[in-house]
Structures are given as C-alpha cells and as structure tokens.
XYZ file of C-alpha atoms in Angstrom:
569
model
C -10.219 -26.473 43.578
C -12.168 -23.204 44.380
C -13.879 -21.767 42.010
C -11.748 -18.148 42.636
C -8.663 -20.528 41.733
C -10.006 -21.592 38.697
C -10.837 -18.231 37.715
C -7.416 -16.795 38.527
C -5.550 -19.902 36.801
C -8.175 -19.420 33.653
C -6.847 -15.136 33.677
C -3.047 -16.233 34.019
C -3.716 -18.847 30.737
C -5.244 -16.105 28.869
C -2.532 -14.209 29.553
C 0.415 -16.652 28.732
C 0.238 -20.145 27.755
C -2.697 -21.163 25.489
C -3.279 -24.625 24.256
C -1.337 -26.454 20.874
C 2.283 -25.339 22.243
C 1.474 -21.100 21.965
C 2.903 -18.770 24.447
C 0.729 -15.315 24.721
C 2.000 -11.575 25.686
C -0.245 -10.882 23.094
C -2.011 -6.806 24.195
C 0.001 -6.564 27.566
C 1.405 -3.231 26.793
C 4.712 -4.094 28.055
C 7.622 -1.868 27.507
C 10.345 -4.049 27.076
C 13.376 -1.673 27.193
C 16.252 -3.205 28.884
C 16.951 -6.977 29.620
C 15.867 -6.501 33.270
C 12.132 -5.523 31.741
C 12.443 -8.896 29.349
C 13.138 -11.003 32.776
C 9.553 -12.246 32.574
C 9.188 -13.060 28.897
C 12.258 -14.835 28.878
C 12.013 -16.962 31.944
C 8.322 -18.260 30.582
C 9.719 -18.556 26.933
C 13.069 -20.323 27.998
C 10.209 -22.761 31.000
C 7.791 -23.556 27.818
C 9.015 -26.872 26.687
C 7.365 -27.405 22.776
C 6.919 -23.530 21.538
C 5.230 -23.755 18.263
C 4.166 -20.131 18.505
C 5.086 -17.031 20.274
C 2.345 -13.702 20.206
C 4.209 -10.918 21.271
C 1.362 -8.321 19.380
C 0.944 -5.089 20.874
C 3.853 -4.664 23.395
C 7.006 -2.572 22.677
C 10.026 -4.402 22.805
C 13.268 -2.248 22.608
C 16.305 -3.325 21.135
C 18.550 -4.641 24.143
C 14.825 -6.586 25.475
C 15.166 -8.155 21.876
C 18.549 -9.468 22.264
C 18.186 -10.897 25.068
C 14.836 -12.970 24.089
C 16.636 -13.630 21.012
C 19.336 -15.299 23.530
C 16.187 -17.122 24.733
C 14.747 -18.597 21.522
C 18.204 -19.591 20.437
C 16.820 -22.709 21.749
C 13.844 -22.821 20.172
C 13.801 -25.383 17.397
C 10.463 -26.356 17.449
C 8.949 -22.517 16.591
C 6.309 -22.484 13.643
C 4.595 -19.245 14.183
C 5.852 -15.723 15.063
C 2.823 -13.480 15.555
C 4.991 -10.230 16.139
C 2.629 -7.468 14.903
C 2.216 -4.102 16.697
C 5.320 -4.660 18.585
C 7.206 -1.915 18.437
C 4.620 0.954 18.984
C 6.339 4.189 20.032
C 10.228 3.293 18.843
C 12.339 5.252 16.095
C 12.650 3.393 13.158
C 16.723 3.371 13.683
C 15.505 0.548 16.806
C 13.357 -1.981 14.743
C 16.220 -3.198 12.397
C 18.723 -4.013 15.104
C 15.575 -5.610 16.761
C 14.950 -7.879 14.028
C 18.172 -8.962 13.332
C 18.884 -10.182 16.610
C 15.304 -12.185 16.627
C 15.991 -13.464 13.192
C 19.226 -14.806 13.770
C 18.076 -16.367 16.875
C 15.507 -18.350 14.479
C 18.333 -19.031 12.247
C 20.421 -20.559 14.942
C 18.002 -22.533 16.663
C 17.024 -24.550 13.513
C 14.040 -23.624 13.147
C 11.374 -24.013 10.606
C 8.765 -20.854 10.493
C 5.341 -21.315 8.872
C 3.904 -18.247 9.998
C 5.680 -14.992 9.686
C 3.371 -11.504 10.938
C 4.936 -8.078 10.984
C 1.868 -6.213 10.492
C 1.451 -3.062 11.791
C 5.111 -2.191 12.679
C 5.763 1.075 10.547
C 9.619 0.427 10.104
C 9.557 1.338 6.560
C 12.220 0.416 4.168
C 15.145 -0.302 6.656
C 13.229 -2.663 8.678
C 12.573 -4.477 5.880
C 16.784 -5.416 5.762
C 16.372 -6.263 9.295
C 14.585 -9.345 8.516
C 16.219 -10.069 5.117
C 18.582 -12.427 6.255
C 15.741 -14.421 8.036
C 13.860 -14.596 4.776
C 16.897 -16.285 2.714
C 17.407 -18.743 5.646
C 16.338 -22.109 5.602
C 14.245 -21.130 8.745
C 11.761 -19.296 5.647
C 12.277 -22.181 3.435
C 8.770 -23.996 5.300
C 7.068 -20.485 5.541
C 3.447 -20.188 4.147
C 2.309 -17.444 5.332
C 3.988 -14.145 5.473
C 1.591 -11.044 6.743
C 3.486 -7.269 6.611
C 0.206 -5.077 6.821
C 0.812 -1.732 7.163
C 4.370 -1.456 7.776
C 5.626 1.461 5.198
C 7.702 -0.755 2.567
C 7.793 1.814 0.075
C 8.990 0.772 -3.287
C 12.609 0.152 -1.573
C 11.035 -2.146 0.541
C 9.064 -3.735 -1.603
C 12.419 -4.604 -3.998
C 14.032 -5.996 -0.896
C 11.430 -8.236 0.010
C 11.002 -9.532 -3.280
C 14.511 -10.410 -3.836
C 14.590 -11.633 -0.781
C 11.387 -13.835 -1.545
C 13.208 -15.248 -4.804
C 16.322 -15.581 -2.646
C 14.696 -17.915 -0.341
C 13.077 -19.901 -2.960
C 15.965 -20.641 -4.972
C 18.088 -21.700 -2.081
C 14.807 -23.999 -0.820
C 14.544 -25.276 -4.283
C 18.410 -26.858 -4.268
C 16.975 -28.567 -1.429
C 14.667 -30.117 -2.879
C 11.726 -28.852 -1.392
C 10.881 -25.682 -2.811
C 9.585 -22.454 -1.275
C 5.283 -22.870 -0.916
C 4.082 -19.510 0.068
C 0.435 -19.757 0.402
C -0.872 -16.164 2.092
C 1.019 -13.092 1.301
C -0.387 -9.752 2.594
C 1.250 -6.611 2.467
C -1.708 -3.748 2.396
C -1.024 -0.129 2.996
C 2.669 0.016 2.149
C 2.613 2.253 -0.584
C 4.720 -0.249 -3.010
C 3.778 1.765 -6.023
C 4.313 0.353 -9.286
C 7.910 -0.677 -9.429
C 7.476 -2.231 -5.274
C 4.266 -4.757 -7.067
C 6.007 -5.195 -10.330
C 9.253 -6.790 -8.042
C 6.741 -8.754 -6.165
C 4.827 -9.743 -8.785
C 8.033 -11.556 -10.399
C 8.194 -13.077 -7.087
C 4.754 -13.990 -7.257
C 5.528 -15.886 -10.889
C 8.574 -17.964 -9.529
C 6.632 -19.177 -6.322
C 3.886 -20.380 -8.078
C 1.921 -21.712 -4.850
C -0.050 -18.436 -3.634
C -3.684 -19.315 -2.123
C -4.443 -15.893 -0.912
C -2.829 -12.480 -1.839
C -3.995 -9.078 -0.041
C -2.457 -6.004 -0.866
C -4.700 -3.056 -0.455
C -4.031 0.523 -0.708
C -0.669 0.450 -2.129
C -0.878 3.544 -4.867
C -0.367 0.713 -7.309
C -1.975 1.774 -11.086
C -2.258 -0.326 -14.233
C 1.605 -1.096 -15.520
C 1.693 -2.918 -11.459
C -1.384 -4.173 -11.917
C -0.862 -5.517 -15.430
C 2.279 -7.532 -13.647
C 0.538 -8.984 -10.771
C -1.991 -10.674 -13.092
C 0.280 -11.893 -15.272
C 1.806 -13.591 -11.818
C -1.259 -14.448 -10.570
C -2.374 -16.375 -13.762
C 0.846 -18.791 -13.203
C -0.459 -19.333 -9.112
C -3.367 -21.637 -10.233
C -4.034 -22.395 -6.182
C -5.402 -18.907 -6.268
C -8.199 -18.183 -3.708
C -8.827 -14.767 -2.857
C -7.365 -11.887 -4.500
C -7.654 -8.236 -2.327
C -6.203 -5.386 -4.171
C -8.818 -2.888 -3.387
C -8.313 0.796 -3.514
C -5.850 0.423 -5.754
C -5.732 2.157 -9.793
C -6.702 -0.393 -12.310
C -8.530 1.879 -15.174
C -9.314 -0.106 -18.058
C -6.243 -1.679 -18.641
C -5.481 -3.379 -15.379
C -8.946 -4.702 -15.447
C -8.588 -6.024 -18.342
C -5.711 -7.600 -17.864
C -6.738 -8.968 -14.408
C -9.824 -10.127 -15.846
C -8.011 -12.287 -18.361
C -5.883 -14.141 -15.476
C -8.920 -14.684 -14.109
C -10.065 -16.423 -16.834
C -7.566 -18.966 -16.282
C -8.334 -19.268 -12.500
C -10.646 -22.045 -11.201
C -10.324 -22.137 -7.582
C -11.022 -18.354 -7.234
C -13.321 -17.477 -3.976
C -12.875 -14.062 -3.129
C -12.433 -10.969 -5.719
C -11.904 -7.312 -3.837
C -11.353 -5.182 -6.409
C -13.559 -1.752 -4.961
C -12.449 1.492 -4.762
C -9.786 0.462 -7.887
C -11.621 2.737 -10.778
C -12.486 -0.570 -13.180
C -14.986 1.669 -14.697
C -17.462 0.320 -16.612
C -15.222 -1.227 -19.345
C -13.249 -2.618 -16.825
C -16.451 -3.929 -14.816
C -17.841 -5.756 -17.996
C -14.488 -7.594 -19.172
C -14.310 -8.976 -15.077
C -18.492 -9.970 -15.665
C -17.269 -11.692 -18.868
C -14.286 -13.923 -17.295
C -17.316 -14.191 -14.003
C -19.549 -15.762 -16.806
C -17.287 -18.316 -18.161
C -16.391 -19.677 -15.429
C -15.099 -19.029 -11.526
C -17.789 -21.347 -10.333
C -16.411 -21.256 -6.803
C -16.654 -17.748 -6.224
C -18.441 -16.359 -3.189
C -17.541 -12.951 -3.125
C -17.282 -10.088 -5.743
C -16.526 -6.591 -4.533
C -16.420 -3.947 -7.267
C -17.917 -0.842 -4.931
C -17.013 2.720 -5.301
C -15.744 1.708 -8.897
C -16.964 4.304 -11.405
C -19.150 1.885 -12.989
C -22.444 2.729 -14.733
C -25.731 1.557 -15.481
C -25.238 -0.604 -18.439
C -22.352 -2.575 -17.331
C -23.649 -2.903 -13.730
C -26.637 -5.064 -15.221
C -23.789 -6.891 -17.124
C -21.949 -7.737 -14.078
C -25.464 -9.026 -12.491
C -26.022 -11.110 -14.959
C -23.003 -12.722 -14.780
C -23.358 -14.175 -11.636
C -26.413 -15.943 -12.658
C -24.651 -19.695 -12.239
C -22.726 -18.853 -8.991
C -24.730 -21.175 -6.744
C -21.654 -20.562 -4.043
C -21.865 -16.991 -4.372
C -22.997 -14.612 -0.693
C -22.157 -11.072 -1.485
C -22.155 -9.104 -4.905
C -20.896 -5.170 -3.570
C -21.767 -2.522 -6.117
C -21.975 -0.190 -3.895
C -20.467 4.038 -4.674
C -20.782 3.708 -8.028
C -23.063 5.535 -10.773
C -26.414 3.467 -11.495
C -29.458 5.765 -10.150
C -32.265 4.769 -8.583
C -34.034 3.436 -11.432
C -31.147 1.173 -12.256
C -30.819 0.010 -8.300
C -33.938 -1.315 -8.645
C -33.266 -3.094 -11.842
C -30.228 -5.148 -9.940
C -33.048 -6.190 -7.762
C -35.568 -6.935 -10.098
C -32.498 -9.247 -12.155
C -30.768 -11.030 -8.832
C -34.564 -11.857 -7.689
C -35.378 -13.393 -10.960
C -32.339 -15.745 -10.133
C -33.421 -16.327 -6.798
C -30.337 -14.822 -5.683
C -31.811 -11.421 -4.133
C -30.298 -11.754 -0.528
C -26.556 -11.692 -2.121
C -26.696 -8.170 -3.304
C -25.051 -5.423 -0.718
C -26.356 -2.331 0.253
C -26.582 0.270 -2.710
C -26.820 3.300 0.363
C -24.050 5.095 -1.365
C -24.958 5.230 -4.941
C -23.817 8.328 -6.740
C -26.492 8.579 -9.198
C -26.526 8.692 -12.576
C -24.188 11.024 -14.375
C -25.650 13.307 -16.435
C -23.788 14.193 -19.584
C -21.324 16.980 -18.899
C -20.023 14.565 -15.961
C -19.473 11.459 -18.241
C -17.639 14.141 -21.074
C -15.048 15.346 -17.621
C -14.230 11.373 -16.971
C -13.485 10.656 -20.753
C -10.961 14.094 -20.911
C -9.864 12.445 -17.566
C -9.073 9.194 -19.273
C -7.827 10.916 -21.956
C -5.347 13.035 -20.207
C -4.318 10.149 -17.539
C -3.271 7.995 -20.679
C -1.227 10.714 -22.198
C 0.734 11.360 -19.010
C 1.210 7.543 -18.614
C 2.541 7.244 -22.758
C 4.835 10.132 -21.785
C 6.048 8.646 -18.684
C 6.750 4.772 -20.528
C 8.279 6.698 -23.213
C 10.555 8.549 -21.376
C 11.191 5.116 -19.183
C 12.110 4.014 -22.181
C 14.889 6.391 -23.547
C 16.187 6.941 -19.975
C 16.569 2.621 -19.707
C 18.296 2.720 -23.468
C 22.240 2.430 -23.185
C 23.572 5.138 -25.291
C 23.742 3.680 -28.817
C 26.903 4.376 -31.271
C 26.379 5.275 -34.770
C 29.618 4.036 -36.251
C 30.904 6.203 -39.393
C 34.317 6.659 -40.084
C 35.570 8.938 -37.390
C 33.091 9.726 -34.686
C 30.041 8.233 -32.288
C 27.609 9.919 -30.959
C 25.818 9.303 -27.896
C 21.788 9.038 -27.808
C 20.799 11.529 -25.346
C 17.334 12.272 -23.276
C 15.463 14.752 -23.995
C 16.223 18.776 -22.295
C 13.742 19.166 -19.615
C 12.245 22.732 -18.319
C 9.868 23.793 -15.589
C 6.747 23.843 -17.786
C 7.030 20.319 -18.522
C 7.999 19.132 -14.962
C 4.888 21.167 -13.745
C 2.718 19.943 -16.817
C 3.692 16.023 -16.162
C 5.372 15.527 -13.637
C 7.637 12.953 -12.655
C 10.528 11.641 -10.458
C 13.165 11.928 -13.165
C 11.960 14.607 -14.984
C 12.572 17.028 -11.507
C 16.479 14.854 -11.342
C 16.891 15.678 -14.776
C 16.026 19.198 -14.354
C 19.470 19.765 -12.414
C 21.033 20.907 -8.978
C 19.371 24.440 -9.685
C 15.670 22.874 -9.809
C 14.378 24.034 -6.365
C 15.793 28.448 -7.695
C 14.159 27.491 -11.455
C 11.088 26.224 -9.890
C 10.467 28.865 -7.271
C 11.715 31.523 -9.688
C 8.923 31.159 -12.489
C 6.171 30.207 -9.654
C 3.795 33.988 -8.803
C 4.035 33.424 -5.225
C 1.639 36.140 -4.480
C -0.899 33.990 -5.933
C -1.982 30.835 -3.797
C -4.127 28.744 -5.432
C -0.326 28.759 -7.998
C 1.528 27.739 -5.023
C -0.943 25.393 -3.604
C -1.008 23.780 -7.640
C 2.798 23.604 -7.924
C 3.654 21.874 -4.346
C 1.027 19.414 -4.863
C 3.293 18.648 -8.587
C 6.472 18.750 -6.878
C 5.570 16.514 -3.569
C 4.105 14.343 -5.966
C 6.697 12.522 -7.374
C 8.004 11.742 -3.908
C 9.593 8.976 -3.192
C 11.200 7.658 -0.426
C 14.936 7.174 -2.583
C 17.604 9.430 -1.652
C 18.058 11.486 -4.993
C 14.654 11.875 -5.279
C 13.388 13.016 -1.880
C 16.150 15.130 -1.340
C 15.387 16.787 -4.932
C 11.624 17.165 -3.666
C 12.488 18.561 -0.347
C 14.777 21.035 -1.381
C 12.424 22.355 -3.882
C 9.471 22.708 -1.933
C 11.899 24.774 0.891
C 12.840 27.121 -1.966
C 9.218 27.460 -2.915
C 7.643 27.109 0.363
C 10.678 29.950 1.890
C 10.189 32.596 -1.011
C 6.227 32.291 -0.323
C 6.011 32.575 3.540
C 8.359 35.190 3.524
C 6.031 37.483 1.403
C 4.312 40.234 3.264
C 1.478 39.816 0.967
C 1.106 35.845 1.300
C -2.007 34.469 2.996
C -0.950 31.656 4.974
C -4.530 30.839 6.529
C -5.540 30.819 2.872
C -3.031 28.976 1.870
C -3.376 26.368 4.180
C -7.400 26.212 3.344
C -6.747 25.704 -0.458
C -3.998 23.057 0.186
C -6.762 20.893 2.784
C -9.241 21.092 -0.197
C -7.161 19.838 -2.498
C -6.196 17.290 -0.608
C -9.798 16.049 -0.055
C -10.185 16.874 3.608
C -12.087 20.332 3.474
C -15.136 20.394 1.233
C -15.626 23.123 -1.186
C -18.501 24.781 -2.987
C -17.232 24.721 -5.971
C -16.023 21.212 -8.258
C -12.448 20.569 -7.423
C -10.328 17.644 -8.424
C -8.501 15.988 -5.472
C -4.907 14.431 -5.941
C -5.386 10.897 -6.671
C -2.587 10.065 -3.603
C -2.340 12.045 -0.579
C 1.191 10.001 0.157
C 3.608 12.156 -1.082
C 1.869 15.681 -0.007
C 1.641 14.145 3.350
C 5.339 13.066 3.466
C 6.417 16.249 2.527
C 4.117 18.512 4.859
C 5.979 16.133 7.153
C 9.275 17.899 6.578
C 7.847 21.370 5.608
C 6.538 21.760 8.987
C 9.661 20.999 10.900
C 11.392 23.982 9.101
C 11.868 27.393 10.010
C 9.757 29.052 7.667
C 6.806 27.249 7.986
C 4.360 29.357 10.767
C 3.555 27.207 13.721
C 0.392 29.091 13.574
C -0.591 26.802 11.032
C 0.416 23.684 12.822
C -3.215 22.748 14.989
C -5.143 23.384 12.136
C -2.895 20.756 10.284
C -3.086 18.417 12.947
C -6.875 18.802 13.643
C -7.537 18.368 9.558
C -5.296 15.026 9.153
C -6.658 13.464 12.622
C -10.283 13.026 11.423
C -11.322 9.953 9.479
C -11.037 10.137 6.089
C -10.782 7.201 3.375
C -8.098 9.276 1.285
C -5.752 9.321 4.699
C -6.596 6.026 5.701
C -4.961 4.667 2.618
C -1.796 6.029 3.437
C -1.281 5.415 7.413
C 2.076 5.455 7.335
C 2.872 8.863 6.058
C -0.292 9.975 8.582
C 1.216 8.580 11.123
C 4.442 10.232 10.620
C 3.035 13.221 9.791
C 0.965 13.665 13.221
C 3.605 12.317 15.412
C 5.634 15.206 14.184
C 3.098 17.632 14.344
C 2.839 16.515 18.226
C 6.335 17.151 19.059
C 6.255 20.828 17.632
C-alpha cells in the first residue's frame, strides 16, 4: 500500500472508527439539523457491528438529527459509553430535552447497559436535566459507573432531579439484585447551591460505592458541605474528593475533616479557593496526621489560611511517603513564613512536593485579621437567622387546644429593612405581591452607590424557581425603571460602581465583592433585555464580563447566558 494511502486511511480512522469497538465524530463541528444532515452518522453507526462507545463531543446535533440516530442506536445493545459532551453548542435550551429523550429511549429500547454517561458542557440547565431522567431510572443506568455533567447549569432544580433520579435508579437496580455502583460522579460549575448538594449528598449515602467525586464551583457553603461529608464518610472506596471554590468556613471543614478521618483509600483532596481558614486548615492537618497514608495530593490554595496553621498543615504530611504536591498557594503566610514551609518539608526530605507560593498575600496585619473575625461574625448571624427562619417556615402550624379555639403558629411579619439587611429567597416571597413598589419606594434613587447596594441584595437571592425569580425580576424592573428614568441618575456611574462590586473593575479604595456573581449575572441578563435599561450601557457590559476573571469563571453558565444576550441586542 502507498504510503499516501496509509496516511489517508490513518486521517479517516482518526476521524471515525478507533480501536476497542468506539465510533468518533468527536470535534467535527457538524451541524446536525435535519435527518438528511445525520445521513452520515447514521449510516457509519447503523455499518459498525460491536459499538461499545459513541463520541459525538463538540458537534451540534438538532432535535430531528437526534431522532433519527436515536432510530439508529435502537439497535445498539452492545453500547457502554456515551461521550456526548459539547454537543449541542449554539441550540435553545427548549431543543436539548426533546434531544435527549429521543437518545435515551433509544438506549432504553435497545437493551443496553451504559457504563459511561458524559453530558459535560451542554448548558441545558434544569429542563435538560428531565430529558435524561427517564434514562437514569432505566435498567440501561443500572451498570453505569461513571456519570460526568460538568458545566451544564443544573441549578438547585436540577440538582433535585438528578438526585432522585440517582436513588430512583438504585432502588430499582437493587430489586435486581445487583445494585447501582456509581464510581465517578462529576458535576462542577452547576451552581447546585446548598439544597442541589444536600439532595445529592443523600444520594451519595444510599450508593455507597463513589471512588471519585468532583464538584467544583457550585456556590455550595457549609450546611451542603456538612451533608456531603456526612455521605462521603459512608463511600469508604473514596479516592479523590474536588470541591474546590466552594464555601466551607470553619464548619464545613470541620466536618469534612472528620469524614476524612474515617477514609483510608483517600488520594486526592482539592479543597482551594473554599475559605477553610486557618481553623479549618488545622482540623484537615489533624485527620492528614492520623492517617490518609495514600494521599498524593493536598490542595488548600487561596484558602485564608495563616502562618501558624500553615506550619501545622506541613507538618502533617511528614509520613506521606506517596505524597507529590502540597498547594498552599493565595493564602496569608509572608515571606518569612514561606521560607519556614521550606525549611520544614526539606527537613523531611520532602522539599520538591511543595507548589509555588508566587501568590502569597502576605501577612495580615492586625486591622485586617479584626475585618475577617466581624466577617465571621456577621456571616454566622445571617446563616442562624436564615436556619431559624427555615425552621419556623418548615413547622406545620401547631394547635393549642383549649376549650373553644386554635390558633395557628405563624412566621414572623417581614419589612424592607430586614429583606435588605439579610436577605433571602423567602423573606422577598414573604414580603408580598407589592414587594418590587415597597422596595423601590424606600430605595433614594438619586443616590447610586444605594441602588448599586440594594440590586446586588435583591438579585441575590435568585434562584432559578418560578416564585422566586419572578419575585426578583419584577423587583429589580421597579427599581431599575424608577432609577433610569431619573433626570438626575448617572448611568455611566452606575454601571462603574455595579462592575466594582462585582469584582471586575478595581478600585482605590477597600471594597467587599459579593461572594457569588451568579445571581447578579442572571439578572443583568434580564435587566438588559428591557426597555429601560440604556443600550448605551450594553458594550461596556459585554467588554467587562468577556475578560477572564476567576469570580466569572465560576459561574459559566449565567456568563454565558448573559453575553449571548448581550450579542443579540
């Protein structure tokens, strides 16, 4: 054979077929709209005798192209592997579900057994996550072990369905006989919030069988984080944990740090950018030191952490003989103390496993340590006030039984001042159908830095539920109308204070950032596509939320939908 042929058959192989029964499209850029555009695909998938796995990452398939290579892998019973990530780039969410269903009852009707389930990277949100439900609670999931949704815009909806879905699946396997064994479950950059982990997490504790769990940047603070290591301590096959950039604050890493206590095939432990602080950082060095002798990785970078309990996390590792990387990276030690991590790590021979300490914020001098302890402070009280009012607003009212009447328990009145002060999801519900006129009423719209404060409060309790995110929307129009309208507002000022709160325009002076820029980003998402919003402001929008930044990057989705509106306008 020439050697052109061999080079031509080697291209077409890359392309398509590759070895062990997989069948490439995989980065074709096809746009798969009708069935005539699927012709291809389906005549190779319905020629390839033994499928074990299809790639069909980073085309666009439409939703008549994935009926009809549904119709195709209705005859697919030997399919292991679906590596379907990036796959619907450029469609409205109202496509994907449709999509999904048809593919997922194809699986379902060809008999087959999945081990390998990736979504990643498709941002359907919510909905699409009912568009593979059904799959899921098949006994074509009842072999999966591992199930990858990366970056796909769950939400806390999402997140619910999937677990349920997940417990579904397992208790139908189970009657079988041969139980549900997850082993890899990654679902990073989804925003599941506390409630979306704490469903997951109860998941999590049923399966049992988890080997590797990644869920980055998911907004998920300490009552989440709390539940996911209470699930985690009941998966003893437990290999790597990733739940960086996430909240943990003292309490989730203390908590965490006590499952891992009870851990012993641990490798890999990515808890940076989650605020352990240093309290946090010495109860994970304490469960390091007892045991975890199969470790290899620790990442607690960008953390908060200082001096003292940096040394304490050093010393820890003294036994690790498997261990390659310690990351301490972006936290609070000084130069001094940098040195000292050397000076310990050499003395265990171990020098060449400590990271780079480039971004080291120094130590903090007094005045900053006294700001993070009101911080604490203050983030504690708002999270007693919120589990309190959980509380009453979960208690069925109670009757107090005399000899004529009851009398129902009620919640607490609610008023502006203390939705503004704490604010929360219910707390704006509670405050009634006139919220959005109260709110923009007793907010002095001539005054932006007020407006800029109070929008950031009201789009923070969004949330992708209908109550809620109608509540939010139709209180920042009411605000975001009466302020625009105002000869005397400064829009271009306006817009400068709002980008520096935010965390994407630096500013001289010391100004706290919101801790999530998902729900400001979700509603500038509908602000701008109203008509009081000047388009005037739109490029400088667009130019601000383009650029890197680790605060965006955490929520893609909401960036993503953000800028693809800003586009259109």
């Amino acid at each position: 054979m020439a050697s052109e042929d061999i080079t031509k058959l080697a291209e077409s192989l890359a392309k398509t077929k590759v070895g062990g029964g997989q069948l490439s499209f995989k980065g074709q850029s096809l746009k798969l709209n009708t069935a005539e555009d699927a012709e291809k695909v389906i005549k190779q998938i319905e020629e390839f005798d033994g499928l074990e796995a299809l790639r069909l990452e980073g085309n666009t398939v439409g939703v008549e192209a994935a009926k009809v290579i549904a119709k195709a892998l209705e005859k697919k019973s030997e399919l292991k592997r679906c590596h379907w990530s990036d796959m619907f780039t450029g469609r409205l969410r109202s496509e994907i579900p449709p999509a999904l269903i048809s593919l997922g009852d194809a699986l379902i009707s060809a008999g087959a057994h999945l081990v390998e389930l990736d979504l990643s990277d498709n941002a359907f949100g919510p909905d699409g996550v009912r568009g593979f439900e059904a799959l899921l609670k098949s006994p074509a999931c009842y072999t999966l072990q591992e199930l990858k949704l990366n970056n796909c815009g769950m939400g806390i909806g999402g997140g619910k369905i999937l677990a349920a879905a997940l417990k579904e699946c397992h208790r139908k396997s189970s009657a079988q006989g041969k139980p549900l064994a997850l082993k890899i479950f990654v679902a990073g950059r989804n925003r599941l919030e506390n409630d979306g982990a704490t469903a997951l997490a109860e998941a999590f504790g049923i399966i049992g069988t988890l080997e590797e769990v990644h869920m980055p940047q998911n907004g998920i603070n300490h009552p989440g984080i709390t539940a996911l290591a209470q699930a985690f301590a009941i998966n003893p096959l437990l290999k790597v944990i990733n739940l960086n950039d996430n909240t943990f604050t003292e309490k989730g890493a203390v908590a965490m740090a006590e499952t891992l206590k009870a851990l012993r095939q641990i490798e890999v432990i990515n808890f940076g950018d989650c605020l352990v602080r240093s309290k946090g950082a010495v109860a994970i060095a304490d469960a390091v030191k007892e045991g975890l002798h199969k470790l290899k990785e620790l990442n607690l970078s960008f953390c908060e952490i200082k001096r003292d309990a940096a040394l304490t996390v050093a010393e820890a590792i003294e036994d690790k003989t498997e261990l390659e990387k310690l990351d301490l990276n972006g936290n609070c030690l000084g130069e001094e103390v940098c040195e000292q991590l050397h000076e310990i790590l050499e003395g265990f021979n171990m020098a060449s496993v400590l990271g780079s300490l480039s971004d080291d914020e120094g130590e903090e001098d007094e005045e900053e340590e006294e700001d993070e302890e009101e911080e604490e402070e203050e983030e504690e009280e708002q999270q007693q006030l919120k589990e309190r009012e959980e509380e009453q607003e979960s208690l069925t009212p109670k009757k107090i039984i005399d000899s004529q009447a009851s009398t129902p328990v009620l919640s607490p009145p609610v008023d502006v001042a203390t939705f503004l002060a704490f604010p929360s999801p219910e707390k704006l519900l509670r405050l009634g159908p006139k919220c959005s006129v109260l709110i923009a009423q007793q907010t002095d719209t001539s005054d932006v830095e007020k407006v800029v404060a109070t929008l950031l409060r009201i789009s923070s309790v969004f949330k992708d539920e209908a109550p809620v995110k109608t509540a939010v929307h139709e209180t920042t129009d009411a605000l975001m109308r009466k302020a625009f309208s105002s000869a005397t507002f400064n829009s271009d000022a306006f817009v400068t204070n709002l980008l520096v709160h935010m965390g994407l325009l630096k500013s001289e002076e010391k100004i706290k950032t919101v801790p999530s820029l998902y729900g400001i980003l979700m509603t500038l998402n509908h602000m701008v596509q109203q008509d009081y919003f000047p388009k005037s402001l739109v490029p400088v929008l667009s130019a601000f939320v383009t650029k890197p930044n680790r605060a965006l990057d955490s929520c893609s989705f909401a960036r993503h939908m953000l800028l693809q509106t800003l586009h259109q306008l």
